[in-house]
Tab-separated table of C-alpha atoms in Angstrom:
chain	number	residue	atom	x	y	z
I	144	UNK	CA	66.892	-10.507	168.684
I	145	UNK	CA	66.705	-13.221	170.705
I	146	UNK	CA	67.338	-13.858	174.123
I	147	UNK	CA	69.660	-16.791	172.898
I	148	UNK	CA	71.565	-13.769	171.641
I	149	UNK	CA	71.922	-11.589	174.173
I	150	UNK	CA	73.408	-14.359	176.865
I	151	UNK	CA	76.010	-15.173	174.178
I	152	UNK	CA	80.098	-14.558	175.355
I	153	UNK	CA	82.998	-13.479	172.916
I	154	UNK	CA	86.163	-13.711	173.779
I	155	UNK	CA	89.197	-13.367	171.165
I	156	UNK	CA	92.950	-14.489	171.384
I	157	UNK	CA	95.394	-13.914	169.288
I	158	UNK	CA	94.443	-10.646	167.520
I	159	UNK	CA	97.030	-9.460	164.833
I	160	UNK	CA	96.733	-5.908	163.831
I	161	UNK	CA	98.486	-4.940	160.304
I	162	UNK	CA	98.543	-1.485	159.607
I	163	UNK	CA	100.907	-1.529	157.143
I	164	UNK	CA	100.666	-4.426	154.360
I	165	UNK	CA	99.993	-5.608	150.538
I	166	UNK	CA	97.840	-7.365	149.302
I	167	UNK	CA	100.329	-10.424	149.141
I	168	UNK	CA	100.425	-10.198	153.133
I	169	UNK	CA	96.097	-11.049	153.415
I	170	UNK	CA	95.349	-15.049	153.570
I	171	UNK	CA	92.167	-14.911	152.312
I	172	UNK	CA	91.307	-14.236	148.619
I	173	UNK	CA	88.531	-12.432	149.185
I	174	UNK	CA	90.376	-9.734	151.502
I	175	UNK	CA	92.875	-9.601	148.487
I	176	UNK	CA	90.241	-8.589	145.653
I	177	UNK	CA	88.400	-6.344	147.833
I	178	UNK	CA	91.725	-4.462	148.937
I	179	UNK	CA	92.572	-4.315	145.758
I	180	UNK	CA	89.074	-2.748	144.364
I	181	UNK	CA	88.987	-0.228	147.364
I	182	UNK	CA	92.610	0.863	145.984
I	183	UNK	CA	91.314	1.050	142.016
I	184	UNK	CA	88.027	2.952	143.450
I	185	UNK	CA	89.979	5.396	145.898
I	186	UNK	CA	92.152	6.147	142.484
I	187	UNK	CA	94.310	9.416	143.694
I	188	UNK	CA	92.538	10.542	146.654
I	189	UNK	CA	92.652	9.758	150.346
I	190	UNK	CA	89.653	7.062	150.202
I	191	UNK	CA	87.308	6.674	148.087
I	192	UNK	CA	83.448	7.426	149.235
I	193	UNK	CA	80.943	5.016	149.384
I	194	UNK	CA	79.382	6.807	145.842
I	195	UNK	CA	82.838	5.007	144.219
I	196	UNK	CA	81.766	1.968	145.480
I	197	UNK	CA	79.669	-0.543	142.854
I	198	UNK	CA	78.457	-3.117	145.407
I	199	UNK	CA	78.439	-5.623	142.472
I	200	UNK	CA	81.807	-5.152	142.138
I	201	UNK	CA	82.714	-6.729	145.260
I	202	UNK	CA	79.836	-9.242	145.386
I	203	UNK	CA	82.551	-11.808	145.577
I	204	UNK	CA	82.669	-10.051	149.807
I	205	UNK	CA	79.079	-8.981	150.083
I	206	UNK	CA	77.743	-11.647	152.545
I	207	UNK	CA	81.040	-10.847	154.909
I	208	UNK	CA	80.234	-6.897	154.595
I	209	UNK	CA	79.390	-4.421	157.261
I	210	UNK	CA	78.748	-0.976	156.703
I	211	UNK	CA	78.944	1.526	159.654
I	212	UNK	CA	77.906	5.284	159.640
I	213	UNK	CA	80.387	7.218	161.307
I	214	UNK	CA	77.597	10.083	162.988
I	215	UNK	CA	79.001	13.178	164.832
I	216	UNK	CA	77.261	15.166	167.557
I	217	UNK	CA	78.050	18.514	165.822
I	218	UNK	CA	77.640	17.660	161.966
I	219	UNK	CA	78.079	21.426	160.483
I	220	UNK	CA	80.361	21.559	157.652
I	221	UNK	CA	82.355	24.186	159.565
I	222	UNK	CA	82.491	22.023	162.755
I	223	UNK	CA	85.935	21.746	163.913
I	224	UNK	CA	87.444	17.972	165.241
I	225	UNK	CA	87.488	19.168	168.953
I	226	UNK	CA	83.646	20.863	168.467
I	227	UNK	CA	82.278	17.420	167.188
I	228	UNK	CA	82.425	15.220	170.361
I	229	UNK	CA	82.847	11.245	170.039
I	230	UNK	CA	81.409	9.704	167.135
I	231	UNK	CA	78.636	7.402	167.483
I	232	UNK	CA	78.601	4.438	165.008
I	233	UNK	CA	75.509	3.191	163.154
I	234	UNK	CA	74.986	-0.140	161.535
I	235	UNK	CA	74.087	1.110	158.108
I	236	UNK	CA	74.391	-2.520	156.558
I	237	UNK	CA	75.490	-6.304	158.035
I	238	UNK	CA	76.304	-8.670	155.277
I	239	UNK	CA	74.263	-11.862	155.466
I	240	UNK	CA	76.689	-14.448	156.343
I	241	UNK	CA	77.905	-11.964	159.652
I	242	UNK	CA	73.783	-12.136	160.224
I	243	UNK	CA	73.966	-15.977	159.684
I	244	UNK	CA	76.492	-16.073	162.263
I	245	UNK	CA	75.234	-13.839	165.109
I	246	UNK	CA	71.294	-14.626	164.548
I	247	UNK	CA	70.414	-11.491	164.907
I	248	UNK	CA	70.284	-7.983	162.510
I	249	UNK	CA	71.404	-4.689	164.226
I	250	UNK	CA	70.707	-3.212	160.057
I	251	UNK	CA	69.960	0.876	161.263
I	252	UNK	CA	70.439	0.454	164.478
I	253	UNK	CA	73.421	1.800	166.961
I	254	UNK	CA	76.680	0.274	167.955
I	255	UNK	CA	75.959	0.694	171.398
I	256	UNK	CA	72.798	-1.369	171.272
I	257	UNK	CA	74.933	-4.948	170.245
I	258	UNK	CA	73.932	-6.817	172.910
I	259	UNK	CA	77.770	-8.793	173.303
I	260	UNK	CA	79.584	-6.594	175.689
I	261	UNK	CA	83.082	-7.702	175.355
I	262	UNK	CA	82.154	-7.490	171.354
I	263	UNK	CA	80.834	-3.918	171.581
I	264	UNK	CA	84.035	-2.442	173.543
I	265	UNK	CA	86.031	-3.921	171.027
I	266	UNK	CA	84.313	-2.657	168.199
I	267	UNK	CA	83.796	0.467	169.414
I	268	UNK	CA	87.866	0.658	170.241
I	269	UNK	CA	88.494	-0.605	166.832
I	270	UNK	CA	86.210	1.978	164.820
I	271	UNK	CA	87.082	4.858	167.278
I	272	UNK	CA	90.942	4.107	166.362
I	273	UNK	CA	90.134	4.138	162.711
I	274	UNK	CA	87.978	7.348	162.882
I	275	UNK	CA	91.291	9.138	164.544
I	276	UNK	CA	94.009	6.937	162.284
I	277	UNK	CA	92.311	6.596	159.338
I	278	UNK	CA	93.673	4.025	156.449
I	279	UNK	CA	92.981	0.390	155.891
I	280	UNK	CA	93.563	-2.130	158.721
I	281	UNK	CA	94.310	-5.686	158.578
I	282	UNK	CA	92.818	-8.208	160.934
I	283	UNK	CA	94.030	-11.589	161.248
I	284	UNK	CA	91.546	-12.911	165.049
I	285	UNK	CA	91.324	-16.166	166.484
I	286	UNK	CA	87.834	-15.715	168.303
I	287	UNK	CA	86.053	-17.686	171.490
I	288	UNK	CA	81.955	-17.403	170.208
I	289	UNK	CA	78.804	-19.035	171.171
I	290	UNK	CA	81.069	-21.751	172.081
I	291	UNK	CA	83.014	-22.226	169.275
I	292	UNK	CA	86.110	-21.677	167.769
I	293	UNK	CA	86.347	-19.010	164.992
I	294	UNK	CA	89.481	-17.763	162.623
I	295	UNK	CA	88.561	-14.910	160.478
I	296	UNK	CA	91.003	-12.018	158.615
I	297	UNK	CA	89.365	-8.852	158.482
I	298	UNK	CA	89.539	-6.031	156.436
I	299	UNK	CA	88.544	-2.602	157.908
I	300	UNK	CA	88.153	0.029	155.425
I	301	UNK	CA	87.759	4.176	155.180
I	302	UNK	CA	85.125	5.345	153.244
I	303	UNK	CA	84.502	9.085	152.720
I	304	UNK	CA	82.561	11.220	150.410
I	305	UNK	CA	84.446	14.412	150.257
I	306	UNK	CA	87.692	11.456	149.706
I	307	UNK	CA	89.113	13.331	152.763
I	308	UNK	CA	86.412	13.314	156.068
I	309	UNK	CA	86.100	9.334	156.582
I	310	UNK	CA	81.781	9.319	157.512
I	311	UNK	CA	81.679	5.201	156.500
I	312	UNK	CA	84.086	2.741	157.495
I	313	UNK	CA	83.589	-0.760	155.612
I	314	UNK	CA	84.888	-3.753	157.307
I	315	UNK	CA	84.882	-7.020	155.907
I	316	UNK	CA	85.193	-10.516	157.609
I	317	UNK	CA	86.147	-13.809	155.804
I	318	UNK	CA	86.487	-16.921	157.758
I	319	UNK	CA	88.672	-20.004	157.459
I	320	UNK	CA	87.030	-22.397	155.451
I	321	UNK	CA	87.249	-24.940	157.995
I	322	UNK	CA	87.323	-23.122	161.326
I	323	UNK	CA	89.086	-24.818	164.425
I	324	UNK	CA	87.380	-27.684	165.867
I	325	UNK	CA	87.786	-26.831	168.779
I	326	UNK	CA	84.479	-26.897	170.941
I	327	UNK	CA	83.913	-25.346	174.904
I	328	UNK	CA	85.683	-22.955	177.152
I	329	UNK	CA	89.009	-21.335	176.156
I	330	UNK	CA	92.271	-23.153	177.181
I	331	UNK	CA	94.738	-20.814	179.169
């Protein structure tokens, strides 16, 4: 990582949260073929675990892709919710056009150690919600980064082996083909 990295701001406006949608309601085509794979691959159950997934069947998404392990403090099968504590998340795989964007790979490596502040609180809000509300998530984000412009739709994903106890939760992020030009400090 470099220090380049670490001095970088985030800031987003104009979030839009879509818990409940179809495929028809996701701009980007991408988001529409993967929900529609993680729906054929989660067949009748809950979701469907990452052992379901064939990455090459969503190699259309792959470079958008990010992976996180959801990791509990008390990890026995006969753990109950309230026994396990918060969940920590781990970066179990960053797709290579997120790692184009952010110059840096946090591949194995904890949540908490993403050096963007106002990035990390909202991730961690975002995965702790899913962890406790668990079903897909739409993301439609206008976001302020390394002094740019970005507009991405994201789709945020439950993954779970046992197709019940989400332990993976896939997110994917498209953006616009031609982001906003806009270039310097947000306008209020």
């Amino acid at each position: 990582m470099t220090e380049a990295s670490t001095s970088r701001s985030t800031f987003a406006a104009g979030s839009e949260l879509r818990w409940e949608f179809t495929a028809e309601n996701c701009r980007e085509p991408a988001i529409v073929r993967l929900y529609t794979y993680w729906l054929h691959c989660k067949g009748p159950h809950c979701f469907p675990g990452r052992q379901d997934i064939d990455p090459l069947g969503m190699k259309f998404a792959l470079g958008g892709i990010t992976l996180f392990d959801v990791c509990w403090a008390d990890a026995r099968p006969d753990s109950t919710p309230a026994s396990r504590g918060a969940p920590r998340f781990r970066y179990r795989l960053i797709g290579s056009d997120i790692v184009a964007r952010d110059g840096f790979d946090l591949t194995g490596r904890w949540l908490d150690e993403l050096p963007l502040v106002q990035y990390r609180a909202l991730m961690l809000s975002r995965l702790e919600m899913l962890v406790r509300t668990p079903r897909p998530l739409l993301v439609r984000n206008k976001q302020f980064y390394d002094r740019r412009w970005y507009d991405y739709e994201a789709l945020w994903l439950p993954l779970a082996k046992d197709h019940e106890t989400v332990d993976i939760i896939m997110a994917c992020q498209i953006f616009a083909d031609r982001p906003p030009n806009h270039v310097g400090l947000p306008v209020a």
